[in-house]
């Protein structure tokens, strides 16, 4: 099995690659990643240096670049000539039979400040990927359920929009009502994948997960920002009243769900992935301050995020009953190990919190 992972140098993709190489000792992985500010080769340093490194191949490239994507699908990319072990994979005309698509611009705040990269990567990049897959995999008639090919499109609960406190969680049938430019670009990507499934029979599956947290998450996001700022005695900028609710899932739980879907998910289906761990931001912020042993006074109210979604929550009955998956980690366990990881791996995040990061911080939060 040769798996193409897009965006594998980011937070979730890097955990997924580590998991795949461990759980499937014969699988090989090609990671196509542009290495934007959020892609970091250090996230997979242990994999590259370890046993799994022999089955891991990195290509720096943009998913919007149709020529690179085509070269990988047709097996003519220089990578295939450079590595003998890749030369025997699959039918000569298309060595890539399985794809998991993580590559995206992923941060809502950045999408509010500049939308362009979001529509380019999340929409056009996804279109390039599914179009290339269609040309290689769906020849003549639409692909059947028994197709040997699979594409998993990793999406988000944000495509469903926002819930009020009394609303039931989103199901896979809930309408798509995205609010932020990030969410709208992901929704456009979802609809594009669904159109390729419907029109051409592309053997693709969609996943919609809640908020992830865990090691290797970029310190621009809420939990790592608050942990690392608290460790450095810097302010923790909480938007609005802090009563917005997110459904938090430990990243390894998400990756285990994705693996199940890759192996046994039904093409054409959408699967919600969530851990039923709803928490208000204020509660999470206070938990972090208390666990790190810092004063709550570090938590500073800042002007609310524009168009801020109030609450996300997911009904995960479908993935539980169809694939027997459920999240393992409780919020407290997951957070304790995450805080410990950031304490131990300060070199990893200190490199990211450089001058450019603090310029960005000032632009988003002003002087706090
Ligand atoms: P991330 O920002 O940490 O990683 C994104 C990766 O994509 C980076 O390595 C980056 O270099 C790469 N990338 C960006 N543009 C690219 C391009 N044009 N070509 C190739 N590579 C490119 O994001 P993440 O948090 O790991 O999220 C991964 C996926 O999961 C995204 O699709 C996101 O929408 C989805 N998702 C994230 C969460 C979450 O809580 N983080 C929850 C649900 C779904
Ligand atoms: O729900 C899934 C989504 O979760 C993913 O699709 C996105 O890629 C991911 O970034 C995340 O989006 P959110 O906007 O929910 O995550 P973020 O970490 O940016 O913020 C979580 C909550 O914390 C949100 O209510 C905003 C708030 N927040 C965030 C930051 C960065 C603050 O109060 N202060 C902050 O500084």
Tab-separated table of C-alpha atoms and ligand atoms in Angstrom:
chain	number	residue	atom	x	y	z
A	1	UNK	CA	0.000	0.000	0.000
A	2	UNK	CA	1.288	3.413	-1.006
A	3	UNK	CA	-0.603	6.251	0.653
A	4	UNK	CA	-0.515	9.879	-0.467
A	5	UNK	CA	-1.013	12.265	2.445
A	6	UNK	CA	-1.476	15.969	1.698
A	7	UNK	CA	-0.571	18.477	4.418
A	8	UNK	CA	1.203	15.818	6.470
A	9	UNK	CA	3.704	18.274	7.970
A	10	UNK	CA	0.924	20.051	9.862
A	11	UNK	CA	-0.581	19.236	13.232
A	12	UNK	CA	-3.111	16.460	12.506
A	13	UNK	CA	-1.433	15.131	9.348
A	14	UNK	CA	1.860	14.502	11.152
A	15	UNK	CA	0.110	12.514	13.890
A	16	UNK	CA	-1.717	10.541	11.213
A	17	UNK	CA	1.509	9.649	9.393
A	18	UNK	CA	3.111	8.506	12.655
A	19	UNK	CA	0.062	6.346	13.400
A	20	UNK	CA	-0.110	4.769	9.926
A	21	UNK	CA	3.577	3.834	9.842
A	22	UNK	CA	3.242	2.252	13.292
A	23	UNK	CA	-0.022	0.377	12.707
A	24	UNK	CA	0.799	-0.785	9.161
A	25	UNK	CA	4.421	-1.961	9.047
A	26	UNK	CA	4.298	-2.585	5.271
A	27	UNK	CA	2.644	0.662	4.184
A	28	UNK	CA	4.570	3.494	2.582
A	29	UNK	CA	3.612	7.152	2.810
A	30	UNK	CA	4.269	10.069	0.479
A	31	UNK	CA	3.679	13.396	2.213
A	32	UNK	CA	2.941	16.275	-0.180
A	33	UNK	CA	3.197	19.504	1.769
A	34	UNK	CA	3.953	23.084	0.764
A	35	UNK	CA	5.479	23.882	4.177
A	36	UNK	CA	3.561	27.076	4.791
A	37	UNK	CA	4.074	28.830	8.148
A	38	UNK	CA	2.047	25.993	9.752
A	39	UNK	CA	3.882	23.088	8.108
A	40	UNK	CA	6.905	22.004	10.091
A	41	UNK	CA	9.315	19.170	9.216
A	42	UNK	CA	10.186	19.000	12.935
A	43	UNK	CA	6.730	17.480	13.514
A	44	UNK	CA	7.993	14.302	11.839
A	45	UNK	CA	11.663	14.378	12.831
A	46	UNK	CA	11.249	11.277	15.023
A	47	UNK	CA	9.622	9.414	12.120
A	48	UNK	CA	12.331	10.413	9.627
A	49	UNK	CA	15.087	9.378	12.033
A	50	UNK	CA	13.398	6.159	13.119
A	51	UNK	CA	12.517	2.801	11.573
A	52	UNK	CA	9.418	4.256	9.834
A	53	UNK	CA	11.668	6.740	7.995
A	54	UNK	CA	12.469	4.077	5.368
A	55	UNK	CA	8.785	4.040	4.396
A	56	UNK	CA	8.247	7.796	4.559
A	57	UNK	CA	8.842	10.079	1.571
A	58	UNK	CA	8.512	13.848	1.615
A	59	UNK	CA	7.696	16.059	-1.374
A	60	UNK	CA	7.615	19.796	-0.871
A	61	UNK	CA	4.898	21.085	-3.177
A	62	UNK	CA	1.633	22.909	-3.522
A	63	UNK	CA	-1.602	20.958	-4.004
A	64	UNK	CA	-2.749	23.731	-6.347
A	65	UNK	CA	0.136	22.810	-8.660
A	66	UNK	CA	-1.600	20.345	-10.989
A	67	UNK	CA	1.718	19.260	-12.538
A	68	UNK	CA	3.136	17.999	-9.234
A	69	UNK	CA	-0.072	16.228	-8.273
A	70	UNK	CA	-0.257	14.637	-11.736
A	71	UNK	CA	3.406	13.529	-11.569
A	72	UNK	CA	2.701	11.744	-8.285
A	73	UNK	CA	-0.458	10.028	-9.529
A	74	UNK	CA	1.226	8.890	-12.739
A	75	UNK	CA	4.393	7.733	-10.960
A	76	UNK	CA	6.735	9.956	-12.998
A	77	UNK	CA	7.688	12.329	-10.183
A	78	UNK	CA	11.491	12.225	-9.601
A	79	UNK	CA	10.755	10.691	-6.190
A	80	UNK	CA	9.852	7.407	-7.904
A	81	UNK	CA	13.191	7.312	-9.710
A	82	UNK	CA	15.171	8.284	-6.634
A	83	UNK	CA	13.752	5.521	-4.437
A	84	UNK	CA	13.908	1.970	-5.651
A	85	UNK	CA	11.419	0.794	-3.050
A	86	UNK	CA	8.746	2.985	-4.666
A	87	UNK	CA	9.285	1.607	-8.148
A	88	UNK	CA	7.356	-1.594	-7.506
A	89	UNK	CA	4.261	-0.080	-5.989
A	90	UNK	CA	0.888	-0.711	-7.664
A	91	UNK	CA	0.065	-0.644	-11.373
A	92	UNK	CA	2.672	1.290	-13.319
A	93	UNK	CA	0.174	3.841	-14.599
A	94	UNK	CA	-1.099	4.917	-11.140
A	95	UNK	CA	0.924	3.977	-8.084
A	96	UNK	CA	-1.300	6.103	-5.840
A	97	UNK	CA	-4.474	4.251	-4.874
A	98	UNK	CA	-5.201	5.840	-1.541
A	99	UNK	CA	-5.189	9.513	-0.580
A	100	UNK	CA	-5.909	11.331	2.655
A	101	UNK	CA	-6.318	15.052	2.203
A	102	UNK	CA	-5.377	17.300	5.151
A	103	UNK	CA	-3.684	20.200	3.327
A	104	UNK	CA	-5.468	23.436	4.110
A	105	UNK	CA	-5.205	26.875	5.553
A	106	UNK	CA	-6.716	26.092	8.940
A	107	UNK	CA	-6.833	29.146	11.204
A	108	UNK	CA	-10.102	31.107	11.417
A	109	UNK	CA	-8.473	34.345	12.645
A	110	UNK	CA	-6.104	34.432	9.666
A	111	UNK	CA	-9.043	33.838	7.316
A	112	UNK	CA	-10.757	36.919	8.732
A	113	UNK	CA	-7.681	39.051	8.044
A	114	UNK	CA	-6.927	37.741	4.540
A	115	UNK	CA	-9.124	35.282	2.707
A	116	UNK	CA	-7.040	34.680	-0.425
A	117	UNK	CA	-4.858	31.717	0.614
A	118	UNK	CA	-7.947	30.017	2.082
A	119	UNK	CA	-9.877	29.964	-1.184
A	120	UNK	CA	-6.795	29.100	-3.188
A	121	UNK	CA	-5.635	26.119	-1.125
A	122	UNK	CA	-8.875	24.879	0.400
A	123	UNK	CA	-11.052	25.157	-2.702
A	124	UNK	CA	-8.801	25.155	-5.766
A	125	UNK	CA	-6.295	22.782	-4.142
A	126	UNK	CA	-9.059	20.310	-3.348
A	127	UNK	CA	-10.401	20.615	-6.892
A	128	UNK	CA	-6.955	19.870	-8.367
A	129	UNK	CA	-6.646	16.810	-6.150
A	130	UNK	CA	-10.068	15.297	-6.900
A	131	UNK	CA	-9.783	16.096	-10.598
A	132	UNK	CA	-6.438	14.287	-10.785
A	133	UNK	CA	-7.863	11.336	-8.854
A	134	UNK	CA	-10.890	11.206	-11.155
A	135	UNK	CA	-8.740	11.119	-14.301
A	136	UNK	CA	-6.656	8.253	-12.954
A	137	UNK	CA	-9.218	6.268	-11.035
A	138	UNK	CA	-12.557	6.691	-12.798
A	139	UNK	CA	-12.001	5.492	-16.301
A	140	UNK	CA	-15.127	5.179	-18.462
A	141	UNK	CA	-17.877	4.355	-16.008
A	142	UNK	CA	-18.197	5.679	-12.444
A	143	UNK	CA	-16.178	3.857	-9.792
A	144	UNK	CA	-18.093	1.154	-7.927
A	145	UNK	CA	-18.167	0.566	-4.217
A	146	UNK	CA	-15.602	-2.219	-4.752
A	147	UNK	CA	-13.175	0.259	-6.286
A	148	UNK	CA	-9.586	-0.370	-5.094
A	149	UNK	CA	-9.147	3.392	-4.801
A	150	UNK	CA	-9.981	5.629	-1.845
A	151	UNK	CA	-9.781	9.340	-1.088
A	152	UNK	CA	-10.576	10.639	2.387
A	153	UNK	CA	-11.304	14.363	2.519
A	154	UNK	CA	-10.653	15.732	6.016
A	155	UNK	CA	-13.206	18.419	6.766
A	156	UNK	CA	-14.546	20.182	9.829
A	157	UNK	CA	-17.660	20.675	11.941
A	158	UNK	CA	-17.396	24.406	11.142
A	159	UNK	CA	-19.115	23.788	7.787
A	160	UNK	CA	-22.390	23.304	9.720
A	161	UNK	CA	-22.230	26.791	11.238
A	162	UNK	CA	-23.065	27.667	14.826
A	163	UNK	CA	-25.410	26.177	17.473
A	164	UNK	CA	-27.268	27.890	20.298
A	165	UNK	CA	-26.866	26.297	23.755
A	166	UNK	CA	-30.244	24.517	23.563
A	167	UNK	CA	-29.773	23.104	20.032
A	168	UNK	CA	-29.123	19.388	19.461
A	169	UNK	CA	-25.669	18.515	18.043
A	170	UNK	CA	-25.062	18.512	14.278
A	171	UNK	CA	-25.699	15.263	12.428
A	172	UNK	CA	-24.330	14.429	8.978
A	173	UNK	CA	-27.726	15.553	7.622
A	174	UNK	CA	-27.528	19.049	9.139
A	175	UNK	CA	-27.489	21.842	6.557
A	176	UNK	CA	-24.167	23.382	5.530
A	177	UNK	CA	-24.189	26.964	6.876
A	178	UNK	CA	-20.584	28.143	7.273
A	179	UNK	CA	-19.922	31.530	8.860
A	180	UNK	CA	-16.196	32.375	8.669
A	181	UNK	CA	-14.214	32.622	5.427
A	182	UNK	CA	-12.269	29.536	6.608
A	183	UNK	CA	-15.479	27.564	7.146
A	184	UNK	CA	-16.911	28.763	3.816
A	185	UNK	CA	-13.778	27.631	1.976
A	186	UNK	CA	-13.944	24.212	3.662
A	187	UNK	CA	-17.655	23.958	2.815
A	188	UNK	CA	-16.864	24.768	-0.823
A	189	UNK	CA	-14.255	22.006	-0.768
A	190	UNK	CA	-16.773	19.559	0.735
A	191	UNK	CA	-19.344	20.400	-1.929
A	192	UNK	CA	-16.707	19.940	-4.624
A	193	UNK	CA	-15.809	16.465	-3.326
A	194	UNK	CA	-19.520	15.584	-3.058
A	195	UNK	CA	-20.054	16.762	-6.651
A	196	UNK	CA	-17.203	14.511	-7.833
A	197	UNK	CA	-18.746	11.584	-5.965
A	198	UNK	CA	-22.188	12.278	-7.427
A	199	UNK	CA	-21.151	13.107	-10.984
A	200	UNK	CA	-18.200	10.807	-11.597
A	201	UNK	CA	-18.513	8.195	-8.855
A	202	UNK	CA	-15.213	9.249	-7.286
A	203	UNK	CA	-14.615	6.756	-4.418
A	204	UNK	CA	-14.259	9.448	-1.755
A	205	UNK	CA	-15.365	9.749	1.859
A	206	UNK	CA	-15.760	12.959	3.879
A	207	UNK	CA	-15.042	13.462	7.571
A	208	UNK	CA	-16.146	16.352	9.780
A	209	UNK	CA	-14.361	16.605	13.084
A	210	UNK	CA	-14.564	18.995	16.032
A	211	UNK	CA	-11.727	20.986	17.627
A	212	UNK	CA	-8.500	18.993	17.976
A	213	UNK	CA	-5.829	19.539	20.599
A	214	UNK	CA	-2.589	17.759	21.486
A	215	UNK	CA	1.177	17.865	20.844
A	216	UNK	CA	2.566	19.673	17.763
A	217	UNK	CA	-0.377	22.081	17.377
A	218	UNK	CA	0.759	25.504	16.156
A	219	UNK	CA	0.765	28.065	19.010
A	220	UNK	CA	-1.607	30.368	17.107
A	221	UNK	CA	-4.537	28.115	18.115
A	222	UNK	CA	-6.432	28.561	21.389
A	223	UNK	CA	-5.137	25.693	23.567
A	224	UNK	CA	-1.422	25.806	22.609
A	225	UNK	CA	-1.459	29.618	22.642
A	226	UNK	CA	-2.862	29.670	26.148
A	227	UNK	CA	-0.534	26.913	27.405
A	228	UNK	CA	2.630	28.470	25.981
A	229	UNK	CA	1.702	32.029	26.970
A	230	UNK	CA	0.933	30.849	30.502
A	231	UNK	CA	4.312	29.075	30.627
A	232	UNK	CA	5.968	32.367	29.615
A	233	UNK	CA	3.839	34.531	31.956
A	234	UNK	CA	2.318	36.255	28.932
A	235	UNK	CA	-1.364	37.252	28.639
A	236	UNK	CA	-3.927	34.682	27.465
A	237	UNK	CA	-6.258	36.632	25.124
A	238	UNK	CA	-9.835	35.421	25.565
A	239	UNK	CA	-12.394	36.569	22.993
A	240	UNK	CA	-15.632	38.243	24.114
A	241	UNK	CA	-17.351	36.710	27.141
A	242	UNK	CA	-15.433	33.421	26.845
A	243	UNK	CA	-18.673	31.451	26.858
A	244	UNK	CA	-18.261	30.082	23.344
A	245	UNK	CA	-18.351	26.288	23.388
A	246	UNK	CA	-16.197	23.862	21.413
A	247	UNK	CA	-16.337	20.033	21.299
A	248	UNK	CA	-12.700	19.106	22.045
A	249	UNK	CA	-11.093	15.892	20.785
A	250	UNK	CA	-7.590	14.599	21.433
A	251	UNK	CA	-5.743	14.471	18.103
A	252	UNK	CA	-4.869	10.743	18.361
A	253	UNK	CA	-8.550	9.911	18.750
A	254	UNK	CA	-9.251	11.851	15.550
A	255	UNK	CA	-6.453	10.000	13.734
A	256	UNK	CA	-7.747	6.595	14.882
A	257	UNK	CA	-11.171	7.521	13.509
A	258	UNK	CA	-9.610	8.575	10.190
A	259	UNK	CA	-7.746	5.284	9.959
A	260	UNK	CA	-10.983	3.344	10.507
A	261	UNK	CA	-12.673	5.413	7.796
A	262	UNK	CA	-9.756	4.901	5.421
A	263	UNK	CA	-9.908	1.142	5.958
A	264	UNK	CA	-13.643	0.535	6.249
A	265	UNK	CA	-15.553	3.745	5.525
A	266	UNK	CA	-18.103	3.601	2.741
A	267	UNK	CA	-17.337	5.725	-0.318
A	268	UNK	CA	-19.853	8.517	-0.767
A	269	UNK	CA	-20.521	8.816	2.969
A	270	UNK	CA	-19.898	11.661	5.388
A	271	UNK	CA	-18.794	10.811	8.954
A	272	UNK	CA	-18.858	13.176	11.925
A	273	UNK	CA	-15.981	12.677	14.384
A	274	UNK	CA	-16.263	14.045	17.908
A	275	UNK	CA	-15.566	13.200	21.521
A	276	UNK	CA	-18.640	14.657	23.267
A	277	UNK	CA	-16.391	16.897	25.344
A	278	UNK	CA	-18.064	20.276	25.132
A	279	UNK	CA	-16.316	22.995	27.117
A	280	UNK	CA	-16.677	26.790	27.276
A	281	UNK	CA	-13.476	28.676	26.443
A	282	UNK	CA	-13.419	30.312	29.873
A	283	UNK	CA	-13.461	26.894	31.550
A	284	UNK	CA	-10.588	25.666	29.337
A	285	UNK	CA	-8.553	28.824	30.007
A	286	UNK	CA	-9.009	28.505	33.777
A	287	UNK	CA	-8.117	24.807	33.663
A	288	UNK	CA	-4.854	25.644	31.844
A	289	UNK	CA	-3.906	28.446	34.252
A	290	UNK	CA	-4.632	26.242	37.251
A	291	UNK	CA	-2.710	23.173	35.920
A	292	UNK	CA	0.314	25.317	35.079
A	293	UNK	CA	0.112	27.015	38.447
A	294	UNK	CA	-0.398	30.539	37.104
A	295	UNK	CA	-2.807	33.268	38.183
A	296	UNK	CA	-6.140	33.602	36.401
A	297	UNK	CA	-5.214	37.257	35.965
A	298	UNK	CA	-3.185	36.189	32.931
A	299	UNK	CA	-6.528	35.545	31.191
A	300	UNK	CA	-7.374	38.860	29.526
A	301	UNK	CA	-10.663	39.696	27.825
A	302	UNK	CA	-10.123	41.008	24.287
A	303	UNK	CA	-12.558	42.238	21.606
A	304	UNK	CA	-14.550	39.333	20.238
A	305	UNK	CA	-13.607	37.541	17.014
A	306	UNK	CA	-15.686	38.963	14.183
A	307	UNK	CA	-18.626	36.626	13.377
A	308	UNK	CA	-17.557	34.306	16.219
A	309	UNK	CA	-19.464	30.988	16.185
A	310	UNK	CA	-21.098	30.406	19.562
A	311	UNK	CA	-21.077	26.650	19.839
A	312	UNK	CA	-20.118	23.474	17.946
A	313	UNK	CA	-21.247	19.974	18.924
A	314	UNK	CA	-21.419	16.758	16.950
A	315	UNK	CA	-23.687	13.736	16.940
A	316	UNK	CA	-21.333	10.789	16.345
A	317	UNK	CA	-23.890	7.978	16.324
A	318	UNK	CA	-23.091	7.124	12.697
A	319	UNK	CA	-19.357	6.438	13.072
A	320	UNK	CA	-19.955	4.621	16.372
A	321	UNK	CA	-22.562	2.263	14.947
A	322	UNK	CA	-21.122	1.818	11.427
A	323	UNK	CA	-17.419	1.516	12.304
A	324	UNK	CA	-17.367	0.838	16.047
A	325	UNK	CA	-15.200	3.901	16.733
A	326	UNK	CA	-15.352	6.042	19.817
A	327	UNK	CA	-12.943	8.496	21.416
A	328	UNK	CA	-10.741	7.092	24.218
A	329	UNK	CA	-9.259	10.141	25.914
A	330	UNK	CA	-11.180	12.189	28.439
A	331	UNK	CA	-10.665	15.945	28.230
A	332	UNK	CA	-8.764	16.005	31.533
A	333	UNK	CA	-6.372	13.170	30.556
A	334	UNK	CA	-5.800	14.621	27.094
A	335	UNK	CA	-5.173	18.098	28.452
A	336	UNK	CA	-2.800	16.901	31.151
A	337	UNK	CA	-0.633	15.077	28.640
A	338	UNK	CA	-0.822	18.018	26.219
A	339	UNK	CA	0.299	20.508	28.878
A	340	UNK	CA	3.110	18.147	29.842
A	341	UNK	CA	4.199	17.873	26.193
A	342	UNK	CA	4.408	21.675	25.785
A	343	UNK	CA	6.348	21.928	29.051
A	344	UNK	CA	8.864	19.344	27.854
A	345	UNK	CA	9.115	20.469	24.226
A	346	UNK	CA	9.637	24.192	24.677
A	347	UNK	CA	12.302	24.246	21.934
A	348	UNK	CA	9.678	23.126	19.422
A	349	UNK	CA	7.239	25.963	20.148
A	350	UNK	CA	9.774	28.668	21.009
A	351	UNK	CA	11.060	28.479	17.408
A	352	UNK	CA	7.539	29.181	16.187
A	353	UNK	CA	6.931	32.072	18.572
A	354	UNK	CA	9.465	34.237	16.766
A	355	UNK	CA	9.412	37.934	15.840
A	356	UNK	CA	6.975	37.298	12.997
A	357	UNK	CA	4.637	35.481	15.348
A	358	UNK	CA	4.557	38.393	17.804
A	359	UNK	CA	3.856	40.795	14.915
A	360	UNK	CA	0.915	38.585	14.011
A	361	UNK	CA	-0.155	38.468	17.682
A	362	UNK	CA	-0.194	42.262	17.855
A	363	UNK	CA	-2.157	42.522	14.617
A	364	UNK	CA	-4.836	40.094	15.873
A	365	UNK	CA	-5.125	41.122	19.538
A	366	UNK	CA	-3.720	44.654	19.652
A	367	UNK	CA	-1.792	45.614	22.775
A	368	UNK	CA	-3.013	43.592	25.722
B	1	LIG	P1	-2.322	22.794	10.031
B	1	LIG	O1	-2.486	24.225	9.676
B	1	LIG	O2	-1.577	22.426	11.258
B	1	LIG	O3	-1.635	22.014	8.822
B	1	LIG	C1	-1.933	22.285	7.475
B	1	LIG	C2	-0.819	21.693	6.608
B	1	LIG	O4	-1.173	21.893	5.242
B	1	LIG	C3	0.542	22.361	6.827
B	1	LIG	O5	1.552	21.390	6.929
B	1	LIG	C4	0.729	23.212	5.580
B	1	LIG	O6	2.089	23.396	5.211
B	1	LIG	C5	-0.030	22.395	4.542
B	1	LIG	N1	-0.484	23.201	3.410
B	1	LIG	C6	-1.129	24.395	3.456
B	1	LIG	N2	-1.358	24.833	2.197
B	1	LIG	C7	-0.870	23.898	1.351
B	1	LIG	C8	-0.835	23.771	-0.052
B	1	LIG	N3	-1.333	24.716	-0.862
B	1	LIG	N4	-0.257	22.665	-0.596
B	1	LIG	C9	0.267	21.702	0.206
B	1	LIG	N5	0.267	21.768	1.546
B	1	LIG	C10	-0.304	22.854	2.117
B	1	LIG	O7	-3.801	22.189	10.068
B	1	LIG	P2	-4.423	21.031	10.960
B	1	LIG	O8	-4.964	21.620	12.182
B	1	LIG	O9	-3.463	19.896	11.020
B	1	LIG	O10	-5.662	20.628	10.034
B	1	LIG	C11	-5.513	19.641	9.014
B	1	LIG	C12	-6.843	19.466	8.317
B	1	LIG	O11	-7.843	19.083	9.261
B	1	LIG	C13	-7.362	20.730	7.640
B	1	LIG	O12	-7.966	20.371	6.427
B	1	LIG	C14	-8.408	21.267	8.616
B	1	LIG	O13	-9.412	21.982	7.929
B	1	LIG	C15	-8.946	19.958	9.188
B	1	LIG	N6	-9.490	20.036	10.564
B	1	LIG	C16	-8.750	20.613	11.561
B	1	LIG	C17	-9.259	20.616	12.864
B	1	LIG	C18	-8.477	21.219	14.007
B	1	LIG	O14	-9.029	21.357	15.097
B	1	LIG	N7	-7.210	21.565	13.842
B	1	LIG	C19	-10.523	20.058	13.103
B	1	LIG	C20	-11.248	19.503	12.055
B	1	LIG	C21	-10.706	19.493	10.779
B	2	LIG	O1	-14.056	22.982	14.920
B	2	LIG	C1	-12.989	22.567	14.129
B	2	LIG	C2	-12.084	23.748	13.846
B	2	LIG	O2	-11.449	24.065	15.082
B	2	LIG	C3	-11.063	23.491	12.752
B	2	LIG	O3	-11.725	23.275	11.546
B	2	LIG	C4	-10.100	24.670	12.631
B	2	LIG	O4	-9.087	24.357	11.690
B	2	LIG	C5	-9.470	24.922	13.986
B	2	LIG	O5	-8.618	26.044	13.931
B	2	LIG	C6	-10.545	25.129	15.043
B	2	LIG	O6	-11.256	26.383	14.844
B	2	LIG	P1	-11.652	27.333	16.082
B	2	LIG	O7	-11.818	28.702	15.585
B	2	LIG	O8	-12.767	26.747	16.864
B	2	LIG	O9	-10.299	27.138	16.959
B	2	LIG	P2	-9.358	28.195	17.703
B	2	LIG	O10	-8.315	27.401	18.409
B	2	LIG	O11	-8.901	29.295	16.833
B	2	LIG	O12	-10.363	28.815	18.790
B	2	LIG	C7	-11.065	27.997	19.715
B	2	LIG	C8	-11.976	28.902	20.521
B	2	LIG	O13	-11.159	29.764	21.337
B	2	LIG	C9	-12.837	29.823	19.677
B	2	LIG	O14	-14.094	30.009	20.316
B	2	LIG	C10	-12.080	31.129	19.678
B	2	LIG	C11	-11.411	31.141	21.034
B	2	LIG	N1	-10.116	31.839	21.085
B	2	LIG	C12	-9.167	31.500	20.174
B	2	LIG	C13	-7.949	32.104	20.165
B	2	LIG	C14	-6.883	31.740	19.147
B	2	LIG	C15	-9.880	32.804	22.044
B	2	LIG	O15	-10.754	33.110	22.886
B	2	LIG	N2	-8.658	33.417	22.044
B	2	LIG	C16	-7.692	33.128	21.137
B	2	LIG	O16	-6.620	33.744	21.199
